């Protein structure tokens, strides 16, 4: 190794504004290192001990994401730097390289010890040091706070939607339950009335035994309104001819339960001359059956909604494991049903051959929520939401598209930038896509791409590895940055 001359350092944009005294000091403190093509300059995770400044050649920054090296940038511009770029923060943060640097082709690099670099920054630029510290910790705290708010906001939206969805079947079950008590009493009174009229045990037994044999639904399935009206008229006439009081009031309920003249004749035979009381009792019993069916249907709906909520939150599963992406997407759609609205058409195209994927399921559901909510906002409550899954080589693809307003071309490169939003003030934090990117890239070793951003055809594609990596359980949750002190990576 050798030292770099002050004259050579002055040619670098990073040092061009320094005076001779400062350049002399840097020249004495630093050294020049030469690296062959693909030579490792620094490795992610090692203690951040040096600042590296490219003199000539090419420098490449990579970041290890769940066991895979992802190239972040590649540059041949002299003066580009990487390594311990936040050494000026000292022990306030953990000083480790957050990226790896290597030579893309043979390169000469000016190497400055991190402690010397930190001393120079604090001594030469004291005001800038305070400003940079404030920006770093301010942005870190702001991101954490807004991250939490973003999650709480999403949780509030989902909770409101779930509450609304649960309210309908719960109200239906409560109404049917209240009526059920009255109908049971009516059926008991009807049976007592038959006994009071002298109907013997044989005929009572025949009536009670007859009920299970009656059809649970109209023969032939659902009938048209005209067919129902004709059936009511036919049964009403039949009952009236036999002197049944309120024949036309009883007929609609009996027909709805599947009773026609053929079944009424069976009742007449079993009643033994007490047809009016028998028909009133039967009408009460059939209403009890219908109310029981309504309660059962409502409870089934509630159970399905709770299953979707449990699937969405993954409360009954380990945080990391294989999951069916179709189930995750379906549960998210269920949770967002109220927000989707009646004027949005949802098209589903799932690949039936896609295997379960190793994921943090609850976190991925947050990704689907962010992307779908963005699509709904872009469509203004009306349009087509398309959700597709497929297999692309060794990755699973989830594509979410909409027919909304699209993304302005000048904004495409900034949409994953923290705090960037096109929504009006107060309606967006600008962290939804940033959080989604960190969940997919940092936690899963995947990627998010904008496949199309045109009006009427906006599509986001999420790629997830189909195989588990050695680092499957490593890393903190998204949005919980450790405040690292290295990185910055080839940057001008």
Short mmCIF file of C-alpha atoms in Angstrom, two decimals:
data_model
loop_
_atom_site.label_atom_id
_atom_site.label_comp_id
_atom_site.label_asym_id
_atom_site.label_seq_id
_atom_site.Cartn_x
_atom_site.Cartn_y
_atom_site.Cartn_z
CA UNK A 1 0.00 0.00 0.00
CA UNK A 2 1.04 3.60 -0.51
CA UNK A 3 -0.31 7.03 0.32
CA UNK A 4 -2.39 9.18 -2.03
CA UNK A 5 -0.96 12.56 -2.94
CA UNK A 6 -2.90 15.72 -1.99
CA UNK A 7 -3.02 16.58 -5.69
CA UNK A 8 -4.77 13.29 -6.56
CA UNK A 9 -7.24 13.69 -3.73
CA UNK A 10 -8.09 17.20 -4.94
CA UNK A 11 -9.31 15.73 -8.26
CA UNK A 12 -12.06 13.84 -6.43
CA UNK A 13 -15.40 15.65 -6.10
CA UNK A 14 -15.61 14.45 -2.50
CA UNK A 15 -12.51 16.44 -1.47
CA UNK A 16 -12.26 19.19 -4.09
CA UNK A 17 -13.40 21.96 -1.71
CA UNK A 18 -10.84 21.17 1.02
CA UNK A 19 -7.83 23.42 1.59
CA UNK A 20 -4.19 22.29 1.36
CA UNK A 21 -3.86 21.64 5.09
CA UNK A 22 -6.84 19.28 5.14
CA UNK A 23 -5.72 17.48 1.99
CA UNK A 24 -2.25 16.98 3.48
CA UNK A 25 -3.83 15.51 6.62
CA UNK A 26 -5.98 13.09 4.60
CA UNK A 27 -2.97 12.07 2.53
CA UNK A 28 -1.05 11.18 5.68
CA UNK A 29 -3.94 9.35 7.35
CA UNK A 30 -5.12 7.32 4.39
CA UNK A 31 -3.60 4.74 2.09
CA UNK A 32 -4.17 3.52 -1.46
CA UNK A 33 -5.22 -0.11 -1.93
CA UNK A 34 -5.45 -2.00 -5.19
CA UNK A 35 -8.06 -4.68 -5.79
CA UNK A 36 -8.27 -7.18 -8.65
CA UNK A 37 -11.51 -7.75 -10.54
CA UNK A 38 -14.13 -9.21 -8.17
CA UNK A 39 -11.86 -8.51 -5.21
CA UNK A 40 -13.75 -7.94 -1.93
CA UNK A 41 -13.26 -4.45 -0.49
CA UNK A 42 -15.51 -4.85 2.56
CA UNK A 43 -18.11 -7.38 3.64
CA UNK A 44 -21.59 -6.75 5.00
CA UNK A 45 -21.85 -7.39 8.73
CA UNK A 46 -18.15 -6.82 9.51
CA UNK A 47 -17.15 -3.96 11.86
CA UNK A 48 -17.16 -0.70 9.90
CA UNK A 49 -13.49 0.31 10.18
CA UNK A 50 -12.78 2.19 6.93
CA UNK A 51 -14.21 4.66 4.44
CA UNK A 52 -13.47 3.67 0.84
CA UNK A 53 -13.21 6.24 -1.97
CA UNK A 54 -12.79 5.10 -5.58
CA UNK A 55 -9.74 6.54 -7.36
CA UNK A 56 -10.10 4.61 -10.61
CA UNK A 57 -11.56 1.35 -11.86
CA UNK A 58 -15.06 0.17 -10.89
CA UNK A 59 -16.75 -0.38 -7.53
CA UNK A 60 -19.88 -2.48 -6.98
CA UNK A 61 -22.17 -2.40 -3.95
CA UNK A 62 -24.18 -5.50 -3.03
CA UNK A 63 -26.49 -6.30 -0.14
CA UNK A 64 -27.22 -9.77 1.19
CA UNK A 65 -30.95 -10.35 1.40
CA UNK A 66 -31.98 -13.67 2.93
CA UNK A 67 -28.86 -15.43 1.69
CA UNK A 68 -28.81 -13.85 -1.78
CA UNK A 69 -26.41 -11.11 -2.89
CA UNK A 70 -28.40 -8.32 -4.56
CA UNK A 71 -26.49 -5.72 -6.57
CA UNK A 72 -27.46 -2.23 -5.41
CA UNK A 73 -25.25 -0.08 -7.61
CA UNK A 74 -22.18 -0.18 -9.87
CA UNK A 75 -20.05 2.87 -10.73
CA UNK A 76 -16.70 3.93 -12.22
CA UNK A 77 -16.93 7.58 -11.17
CA UNK A 78 -13.83 8.65 -9.18
CA UNK A 79 -14.76 9.99 -5.77
CA UNK A 80 -17.62 7.56 -5.25
CA UNK A 81 -17.52 6.30 -1.68
CA UNK A 82 -18.80 3.53 0.55
CA UNK A 83 -18.10 1.73 3.80
CA UNK A 84 -18.19 3.53 7.16
CA UNK A 85 -20.01 6.59 5.87
CA UNK A 86 -21.76 7.21 9.21
CA UNK A 87 -18.70 6.85 11.43
CA UNK A 88 -19.23 10.46 12.59
CA UNK A 89 -22.15 9.15 14.71
CA UNK A 90 -19.66 7.18 16.79
CA UNK A 91 -21.05 4.80 19.41
CA UNK A 92 -24.55 6.23 19.11
CA UNK A 93 -25.26 3.50 16.56
CA UNK A 94 -23.86 0.05 15.81
CA UNK A 95 -20.93 0.53 13.44
CA UNK A 96 -21.12 -2.35 10.96
CA UNK A 97 -20.93 -2.45 7.20
CA UNK A 98 -24.49 -2.66 5.93
CA UNK A 99 -23.38 -3.42 2.37
CA UNK A 100 -20.55 -5.28 0.67
CA UNK A 101 -18.17 -3.56 -1.72
CA UNK A 102 -16.12 -5.27 -4.40
CA UNK A 103 -14.14 -4.28 -7.45
CA UNK A 104 -16.12 -4.75 -10.65
CA UNK A 105 -12.83 -4.55 -12.51
CA UNK A 106 -9.29 -3.76 -11.24
CA UNK A 107 -9.62 -0.73 -8.99
CA UNK A 108 -7.55 1.63 -6.87
CA UNK A 109 -9.24 2.80 -3.71
CA UNK A 110 -8.34 5.47 -1.14
CA UNK A 111 -8.76 3.86 2.29
CA UNK A 112 -9.36 6.14 5.29
CA UNK A 113 -9.72 4.70 8.82
CA UNK A 114 -13.24 5.26 10.19
CA UNK A 115 -11.95 6.95 13.35
CA UNK A 116 -9.89 9.42 11.29
CA UNK A 117 -12.85 10.09 9.01
CA UNK A 118 -15.15 10.66 12.00
CA UNK A 119 -12.61 13.03 13.60
CA UNK A 120 -12.28 15.04 10.38
CA UNK A 121 -16.05 15.41 9.91
CA UNK A 122 -16.66 16.47 13.51
CA UNK A 123 -13.71 18.89 13.58
CA UNK A 124 -13.99 20.42 10.13
CA UNK A 125 -17.78 20.53 9.85
CA UNK A 126 -19.22 20.78 13.40
CA UNK A 127 -22.50 22.38 12.34
CA UNK A 128 -22.97 19.89 9.51
CA UNK A 129 -22.28 17.05 11.94
CA UNK A 130 -25.10 18.18 14.23
CA UNK A 131 -27.42 18.62 11.27
CA UNK A 132 -26.61 15.15 9.90
CA UNK A 133 -27.14 13.58 13.32
CA UNK A 134 -30.49 15.32 13.61
CA UNK A 135 -31.54 14.21 10.14
CA UNK A 136 -30.43 10.60 10.74
CA UNK A 137 -32.11 10.11 14.11
CA UNK A 138 -35.09 12.29 13.15
CA UNK A 139 -35.76 10.22 10.05
CA UNK A 140 -35.26 6.98 11.99
CA UNK A 141 -37.74 8.00 14.69
CA UNK A 142 -40.19 9.45 12.17
CA UNK A 143 -40.12 6.25 10.14
CA UNK A 144 -40.74 4.12 13.23
CA UNK A 145 -43.63 6.31 14.40
CA UNK A 146 -45.25 6.54 10.98
CA UNK A 147 -44.69 2.81 10.47
CA UNK A 148 -46.69 2.17 13.62
CA UNK A 149 -49.37 4.63 12.55
CA UNK A 150 -49.57 3.02 9.12
CA UNK A 151 -50.14 -0.38 10.69
CA UNK A 152 -52.67 0.96 13.17
CA UNK A 153 -54.51 2.78 10.39
CA UNK A 154 -54.66 -0.41 8.34
CA UNK A 155 -55.82 -2.32 11.41
CA UNK A 156 -58.54 0.27 12.04
CA UNK A 157 -59.74 0.02 8.44
CA UNK A 158 -59.85 -3.76 8.60
CA UNK A 159 -61.53 -3.76 12.01
CA UNK A 160 -64.23 -1.39 10.78
CA UNK A 161 -64.82 -3.55 7.73
CA UNK A 162 -64.92 -6.75 9.77
CA UNK A 163 -67.32 -5.18 12.29
CA UNK A 164 -69.63 -4.12 9.46
CA UNK A 165 -69.50 -7.57 7.84
CA UNK A 166 -70.17 -9.31 11.17
CA UNK A 167 -73.05 -6.98 12.01
CA UNK A 168 -75.31 -8.20 9.18
CA UNK A 169 -75.32 -11.94 9.99
CA UNK A 170 -75.31 -11.21 13.73
CA UNK A 171 -78.41 -9.01 13.36
CA UNK A 172 -80.08 -11.67 11.21
CA UNK A 173 -79.32 -14.35 13.80
CA UNK A 174 -80.65 -12.15 16.63
CA UNK A 175 -83.88 -11.38 14.74
CA UNK A 176 -84.45 -15.03 13.82
CA UNK A 177 -83.69 -16.12 17.39
CA UNK A 178 -86.28 -13.68 18.79
CA UNK A 179 -88.93 -14.92 16.34
CA UNK A 180 -87.96 -18.51 16.98
CA UNK A 181 -89.11 -18.29 20.60
CA UNK A 182 -92.53 -16.99 19.56
CA UNK A 183 -92.95 -19.66 16.87
CA UNK A 184 -92.00 -22.45 19.28
CA UNK A 185 -94.69 -21.24 21.69
CA UNK A 186 -97.13 -21.06 18.77
CA UNK A 187 -96.30 -24.63 17.75
CA UNK A 188 -96.80 -25.83 21.31
CA UNK A 189 -100.17 -24.05 21.48
CA UNK A 190 -101.16 -25.56 18.14
CA UNK A 191 -100.36 -29.05 19.36
CA UNK A 192 -102.31 -28.41 22.57
CA UNK A 193 -105.21 -27.08 20.48
CA UNK A 194 -105.25 -30.32 18.45
CA UNK A 195 -105.35 -32.34 21.65
CA UNK A 196 -108.14 -30.13 23.04
CA UNK A 197 -110.19 -30.77 19.90
CA UNK A 198 -110.10 -34.47 20.64
CA UNK A 199 -107.43 -35.57 18.20
CA UNK A 200 -106.34 -38.94 19.54
CA UNK A 201 -102.75 -40.02 20.13
CA UNK A 202 -102.70 -42.06 16.93
CA UNK A 203 -103.45 -39.05 14.74
CA UNK A 204 -101.15 -36.77 16.74
CA UNK A 205 -98.36 -39.28 16.27
CA UNK A 206 -99.10 -39.42 12.55
CA UNK A 207 -98.91 -35.62 12.27
CA UNK A 208 -95.66 -35.38 14.21
CA UNK A 209 -94.14 -38.23 12.19
CA UNK A 210 -95.27 -36.57 8.96
CA UNK A 211 -93.21 -33.41 9.49
CA UNK A 212 -89.75 -34.90 8.78
CA UNK A 213 -91.02 -36.42 5.53
CA UNK A 214 -92.07 -33.05 4.08
CA UNK A 215 -89.60 -31.47 1.60
CA UNK A 216 -87.12 -29.00 3.12
CA UNK A 217 -87.30 -26.92 -0.05
CA UNK A 218 -89.69 -26.54 -2.98
CA UNK A 219 -89.53 -29.52 -5.36
CA UNK A 220 -87.40 -28.84 -8.43
CA UNK A 221 -85.33 -26.12 -6.81
CA UNK A 222 -85.92 -22.40 -6.97
CA UNK A 223 -89.10 -21.33 -8.78
CA UNK A 224 -89.89 -18.19 -10.66
CA UNK A 225 -92.19 -15.54 -9.08
CA UNK A 226 -94.99 -16.61 -11.46
CA UNK A 227 -94.62 -20.27 -10.45
CA UNK A 228 -94.68 -19.32 -6.77
CA UNK A 229 -97.81 -17.21 -7.27
CA UNK A 230 -99.56 -20.09 -9.07
CA UNK A 231 -98.61 -22.53 -6.30
CA UNK A 232 -99.95 -20.14 -3.63
CA UNK A 233 -103.23 -19.73 -5.51
CA UNK A 234 -103.59 -23.49 -5.92
CA UNK A 235 -102.92 -24.23 -2.23
CA UNK A 236 -105.09 -21.30 -1.08
CA UNK A 237 -108.02 -22.61 -3.10
CA UNK A 238 -107.47 -26.12 -1.75
CA UNK A 239 -107.44 -24.90 1.89
CA UNK A 240 -110.45 -22.61 1.40
CA UNK A 241 -112.49 -25.44 -0.12
CA UNK A 242 -111.90 -27.45 3.06
CA UNK A 243 -112.93 -24.61 5.37
CA UNK A 244 -109.49 -23.69 6.69
CA UNK A 245 -109.68 -20.17 8.20
CA UNK A 246 -107.03 -17.68 7.01
CA UNK A 247 -106.31 -20.00 4.06
CA UNK A 248 -104.74 -17.21 1.97
CA UNK A 249 -102.54 -16.07 4.87
CA UNK A 250 -101.25 -19.59 5.51
CA UNK A 251 -100.63 -20.48 1.85
CA UNK A 252 -97.51 -18.27 1.17
CA UNK A 253 -95.59 -19.60 4.18
CA UNK A 254 -96.50 -23.20 3.42
CA UNK A 255 -95.53 -22.85 -0.24
CA UNK A 256 -92.23 -21.22 0.73
CA UNK A 257 -91.50 -24.28 2.89
CA UNK A 258 -92.22 -26.65 0.00
CA UNK A 259 -95.80 -27.64 0.85
CA UNK A 260 -98.21 -28.07 -2.07
CA UNK A 261 -101.59 -29.70 -2.44
CA UNK A 262 -99.99 -33.17 -2.51
CA UNK A 263 -98.37 -32.64 0.90
CA UNK A 264 -101.52 -30.94 2.23
CA UNK A 265 -103.50 -34.09 1.38
CA UNK A 266 -101.09 -36.12 3.50
CA UNK A 267 -101.73 -33.72 6.40
CA UNK A 268 -105.48 -34.02 5.87
CA UNK A 269 -105.27 -37.78 6.08
CA UNK A 270 -103.14 -37.69 9.26
CA UNK A 271 -105.32 -35.01 10.94
CA UNK A 272 -108.43 -37.17 10.94
CA UNK A 273 -110.98 -34.41 10.31
CA UNK A 274 -109.11 -31.65 12.16
CA UNK A 275 -107.43 -30.11 9.12
CA UNK A 276 -107.70 -26.36 10.11
CA UNK A 277 -105.91 -26.82 13.45
CA UNK A 278 -103.41 -29.21 11.86
CA UNK A 279 -102.50 -26.74 9.09
CA UNK A 280 -102.03 -23.89 11.57
CA UNK A 281 -99.77 -26.12 13.67
CA UNK A 282 -97.83 -27.21 10.59
CA UNK A 283 -97.35 -23.60 9.47
CA UNK A 284 -95.87 -22.74 12.88
CA UNK A 285 -93.55 -25.77 12.80
CA UNK A 286 -92.34 -24.97 9.29
CA UNK A 287 -91.59 -21.38 10.31
CA UNK A 288 -89.55 -22.74 13.23
CA UNK A 289 -87.57 -24.82 10.73
CA UNK A 290 -86.98 -21.83 8.45
CA UNK A 291 -85.83 -19.66 11.35
CA UNK A 292 -83.42 -22.39 12.44
CA UNK A 293 -82.02 -22.46 8.92
CA UNK A 294 -81.58 -18.67 8.95
CA UNK A 295 -79.73 -18.85 12.27
CA UNK A 296 -77.53 -21.65 10.98
CA UNK A 297 -76.71 -19.71 7.82
CA UNK A 298 -75.91 -16.54 9.79
CA UNK A 299 -73.65 -18.42 12.19
CA UNK A 300 -71.91 -20.07 9.25
CA UNK A 301 -71.26 -16.64 7.76
CA UNK A 302 -69.88 -15.38 11.08
CA UNK A 303 -67.63 -18.44 11.37
CA UNK A 304 -66.34 -17.89 7.81
CA UNK A 305 -65.57 -14.23 8.56
CA UNK A 306 -63.73 -15.12 11.76
CA UNK A 307 -61.78 -17.79 9.87
CA UNK A 308 -60.77 -15.15 7.33
CA UNK A 309 -59.74 -12.79 10.13
CA UNK A 310 -57.67 -15.52 11.76
CA UNK A 311 -56.13 -16.40 8.39
CA UNK A 312 -55.34 -12.75 7.76
CA UNK A 313 -53.74 -12.15 11.16
CA UNK A 314 -52.13 -15.62 11.28
CA UNK A 315 -52.77 -15.65 15.05
CA UNK A 316 -52.97 -19.44 15.09
CA UNK A 317 -49.78 -20.07 13.12
CA UNK A 318 -46.03 -19.78 13.54
CA UNK A 319 -44.63 -16.47 12.24
CA UNK A 320 -42.59 -18.22 9.53
CA UNK A 321 -43.65 -21.24 7.52
CA UNK A 322 -45.09 -22.43 4.26
CA UNK A 323 -48.44 -20.91 3.30
CA UNK A 324 -50.83 -21.04 0.36
CA UNK A 325 -50.75 -17.60 -1.28
CA UNK A 326 -54.32 -18.09 -2.47
CA UNK A 327 -55.54 -18.37 1.12
CA UNK A 328 -53.62 -15.25 2.13
CA UNK A 329 -55.01 -13.24 -0.78
CA UNK A 330 -58.57 -14.49 -0.23
CA UNK A 331 -58.48 -13.59 3.47
CA UNK A 332 -57.21 -10.10 2.60
CA UNK A 333 -60.02 -9.61 0.08
CA UNK A 334 -62.54 -10.73 2.70
CA UNK A 335 -61.16 -8.24 5.22
CA UNK A 336 -61.28 -5.46 2.62
CA UNK A 337 -64.73 -6.37 1.23
CA UNK A 338 -66.43 -3.26 2.58
CA UNK A 339 -63.66 -1.01 1.23
CA UNK A 340 -63.80 -2.63 -2.21
CA UNK A 341 -67.37 -1.47 -2.78
CA UNK A 342 -70.10 -2.57 -5.20
CA UNK A 343 -68.70 -0.76 -8.26
CA UNK A 344 -65.37 -2.60 -8.24
CA UNK A 345 -65.16 -5.91 -10.10
CA UNK A 346 -62.64 -8.34 -8.63
CA UNK A 347 -61.08 -10.80 -11.09
CA UNK A 348 -59.13 -13.74 -9.70
CA UNK A 349 -56.63 -15.81 -11.69
CA UNK A 350 -54.83 -18.23 -9.38
CA UNK A 351 -52.32 -20.77 -10.64
CA UNK A 352 -53.63 -24.10 -9.24
CA UNK A 353 -50.18 -25.64 -9.48
CA UNK A 354 -48.43 -23.04 -7.34
CA UNK A 355 -47.04 -24.78 -4.23
CA UNK A 356 -47.07 -23.33 -0.71
CA UNK A 357 -44.40 -20.67 -0.25
CA UNK A 358 -42.10 -20.14 2.80
CA UNK A 359 -43.22 -16.77 4.15
CA UNK A 360 -44.03 -14.58 7.12
CA UNK A 361 -47.73 -14.81 6.31
CA UNK A 362 -49.07 -11.99 8.51
CA UNK A 363 -46.49 -9.57 7.09
CA UNK A 364 -47.29 -10.54 3.51
CA UNK A 365 -50.97 -9.87 4.21
CA UNK A 366 -49.93 -6.32 5.04
CA UNK A 367 -48.29 -6.13 1.60
CA UNK A 368 -51.47 -7.31 -0.13
CA UNK A 369 -53.46 -4.80 1.92
CA UNK A 370 -51.18 -1.90 0.93
CA UNK A 371 -51.23 -2.78 -2.77
CA UNK A 372 -54.97 -3.42 -2.95
CA UNK A 373 -55.85 -0.24 -1.03
CA UNK A 374 -53.61 1.76 -3.38
CA UNK A 375 -55.38 0.21 -6.37
CA UNK A 376 -58.80 1.04 -4.95
CA UNK A 377 -57.71 4.63 -4.33
CA UNK A 378 -56.40 4.92 -7.90
CA UNK A 379 -59.72 3.65 -9.30
CA UNK A 380 -61.81 6.04 -7.22
CA UNK A 381 -64.21 3.30 -6.16
CA UNK A 382 -65.06 2.00 -9.64
CA UNK A 383 -63.12 -0.28 -11.97
CA UNK A 384 -61.58 -3.74 -12.17
CA UNK A 385 -59.18 -5.15 -9.60
CA UNK A 386 -57.21 -8.14 -10.90
CA UNK A 387 -55.25 -10.52 -8.70
CA UNK A 388 -53.13 -13.19 -10.35
CA UNK A 389 -50.64 -15.79 -9.14
CA UNK A 390 -48.18 -17.77 -11.24
CA UNK A 391 -44.86 -19.56 -11.09
CA UNK A 392 -41.88 -17.85 -12.75
CA UNK A 393 -38.84 -20.14 -12.72
CA UNK A 394 -37.97 -20.63 -9.03
CA UNK A 395 -40.20 -17.82 -7.80
CA UNK A 396 -43.86 -17.32 -7.02
CA UNK A 397 -45.48 -14.30 -8.66
CA UNK A 398 -48.38 -12.33 -7.23
CA UNK A 399 -49.65 -9.61 -9.56
CA UNK A 400 -52.15 -6.97 -8.43
CA UNK A 401 -53.53 -4.75 -11.18
CA UNK A 402 -56.16 -2.07 -11.53
CA UNK A 403 -57.84 0.08 -14.17
CA UNK A 404 -57.17 3.32 -12.31
CA UNK A 405 -55.44 6.56 -13.23
CA UNK A 406 -51.96 5.05 -13.47
CA UNK A 407 -48.68 6.46 -12.15
CA UNK A 408 -47.10 9.59 -13.67
CA UNK A 409 -43.89 8.61 -15.44
CA UNK A 410 -41.86 11.09 -13.40
CA UNK A 411 -43.03 9.40 -10.17
CA UNK A 412 -42.31 5.78 -11.10
CA UNK A 413 -38.72 5.85 -9.82
CA UNK A 414 -39.81 7.42 -6.51
CA UNK A 415 -42.84 5.41 -5.47
CA UNK A 416 -40.82 3.14 -3.13
CA UNK A 417 -39.06 6.12 -1.54
CA UNK A 418 -40.02 6.61 2.15
CA UNK A 419 -42.56 9.41 2.72
CA UNK A 420 -43.18 9.93 -1.00
CA UNK A 421 -46.92 10.06 -1.74
CA UNK A 422 -49.17 11.48 -4.42
CA UNK A 423 -52.15 11.58 -2.08
CA UNK A 424 -53.36 14.86 -0.57
CA UNK A 425 -51.89 15.95 2.76
CA UNK A 426 -53.37 13.90 5.57
CA UNK A 427 -54.52 11.03 3.34
CA UNK A 428 -51.24 9.18 2.92
CA UNK A 429 -48.01 8.69 4.85
CA UNK A 430 -45.86 7.69 1.88
CA UNK A 431 -44.73 4.54 3.71
CA UNK A 432 -47.10 1.90 2.36
CA UNK A 433 -44.93 0.87 -0.59
CA UNK A 434 -41.72 1.38 1.39
CA UNK A 435 -42.99 -1.00 4.09
CA UNK A 436 -44.15 -3.44 1.41
CA UNK A 437 -40.75 -3.37 -0.30
CA UNK A 438 -38.93 -4.00 2.98
CA UNK A 439 -41.23 -6.91 3.85
CA UNK A 440 -40.77 -8.52 0.43
CA UNK A 441 -37.08 -7.74 -0.13
CA UNK A 442 -35.57 -7.70 3.36
CA UNK A 443 -37.73 -10.35 5.00
CA UNK A 444 -38.32 -12.70 2.10
CA UNK A 445 -35.47 -12.12 -0.34
CA UNK A 446 -38.00 -11.24 -3.03
CA UNK A 447 -38.72 -8.21 -5.15
CA UNK A 448 -41.53 -5.81 -6.11
CA UNK A 449 -41.69 -4.39 -9.61
CA UNK A 450 -44.02 -2.04 -11.44
CA UNK A 451 -44.97 -4.06 -14.51
CA UNK A 452 -47.13 -1.31 -15.96
CA UNK A 453 -48.05 2.18 -14.81
CA UNK A 454 -50.32 3.31 -17.64
CA UNK A 455 -53.83 4.67 -17.01
CA UNK A 456 -56.22 1.74 -17.16
CA UNK A 457 -53.43 -0.80 -16.73
CA UNK A 458 -51.37 -0.45 -13.57
CA UNK A 459 -49.77 -3.67 -12.29
CA UNK A 460 -47.50 -4.38 -9.34
CA UNK A 461 -45.65 -7.70 -9.34
CA UNK A 462 -44.40 -9.35 -6.16
CA UNK A 463 -41.78 -12.10 -6.57
CA UNK A 464 -41.15 -14.55 -3.71
CA UNK A 465 -38.62 -17.41 -3.54
CA UNK A 466 -40.17 -20.87 -3.60
CA UNK A 467 -37.34 -22.37 -1.51
CA UNK A 468 -36.18 -21.57 1.99
CA UNK A 469 -32.78 -19.95 2.48
CA UNK A 470 -30.26 -20.53 5.22
CA UNK A 471 -31.17 -17.15 6.69
CA UNK A 472 -34.92 -17.81 6.84
CA UNK A 473 -35.23 -16.79 10.49
CA UNK A 474 -32.74 -13.90 10.47
CA UNK A 475 -33.48 -10.19 10.55
CA UNK A 476 -35.72 -7.88 12.48
CA UNK A 477 -39.27 -7.09 11.50
CA UNK A 478 -39.88 -4.45 8.86
CA UNK A 479 -39.70 -0.87 9.99
CA UNK A 480 -37.54 -1.63 13.03
CA UNK A 481 -34.23 -0.37 11.69
CA UNK A 482 -31.25 -0.87 13.96
CA UNK A 483 -29.73 2.50 13.13
CA UNK A 484 -26.67 1.10 11.38
CA UNK A 485 -23.60 3.15 10.77
CA UNK A 486 -22.36 1.85 7.48
CA UNK A 487 -23.63 1.88 3.99
CA UNK A 488 -24.33 4.79 1.77
CA UNK A 489 -22.61 2.72 -0.75
CA UNK A 490 -21.38 3.84 -4.11
CA UNK A 491 -22.97 7.25 -4.11
CA UNK A 492 -21.98 10.62 -5.41
#
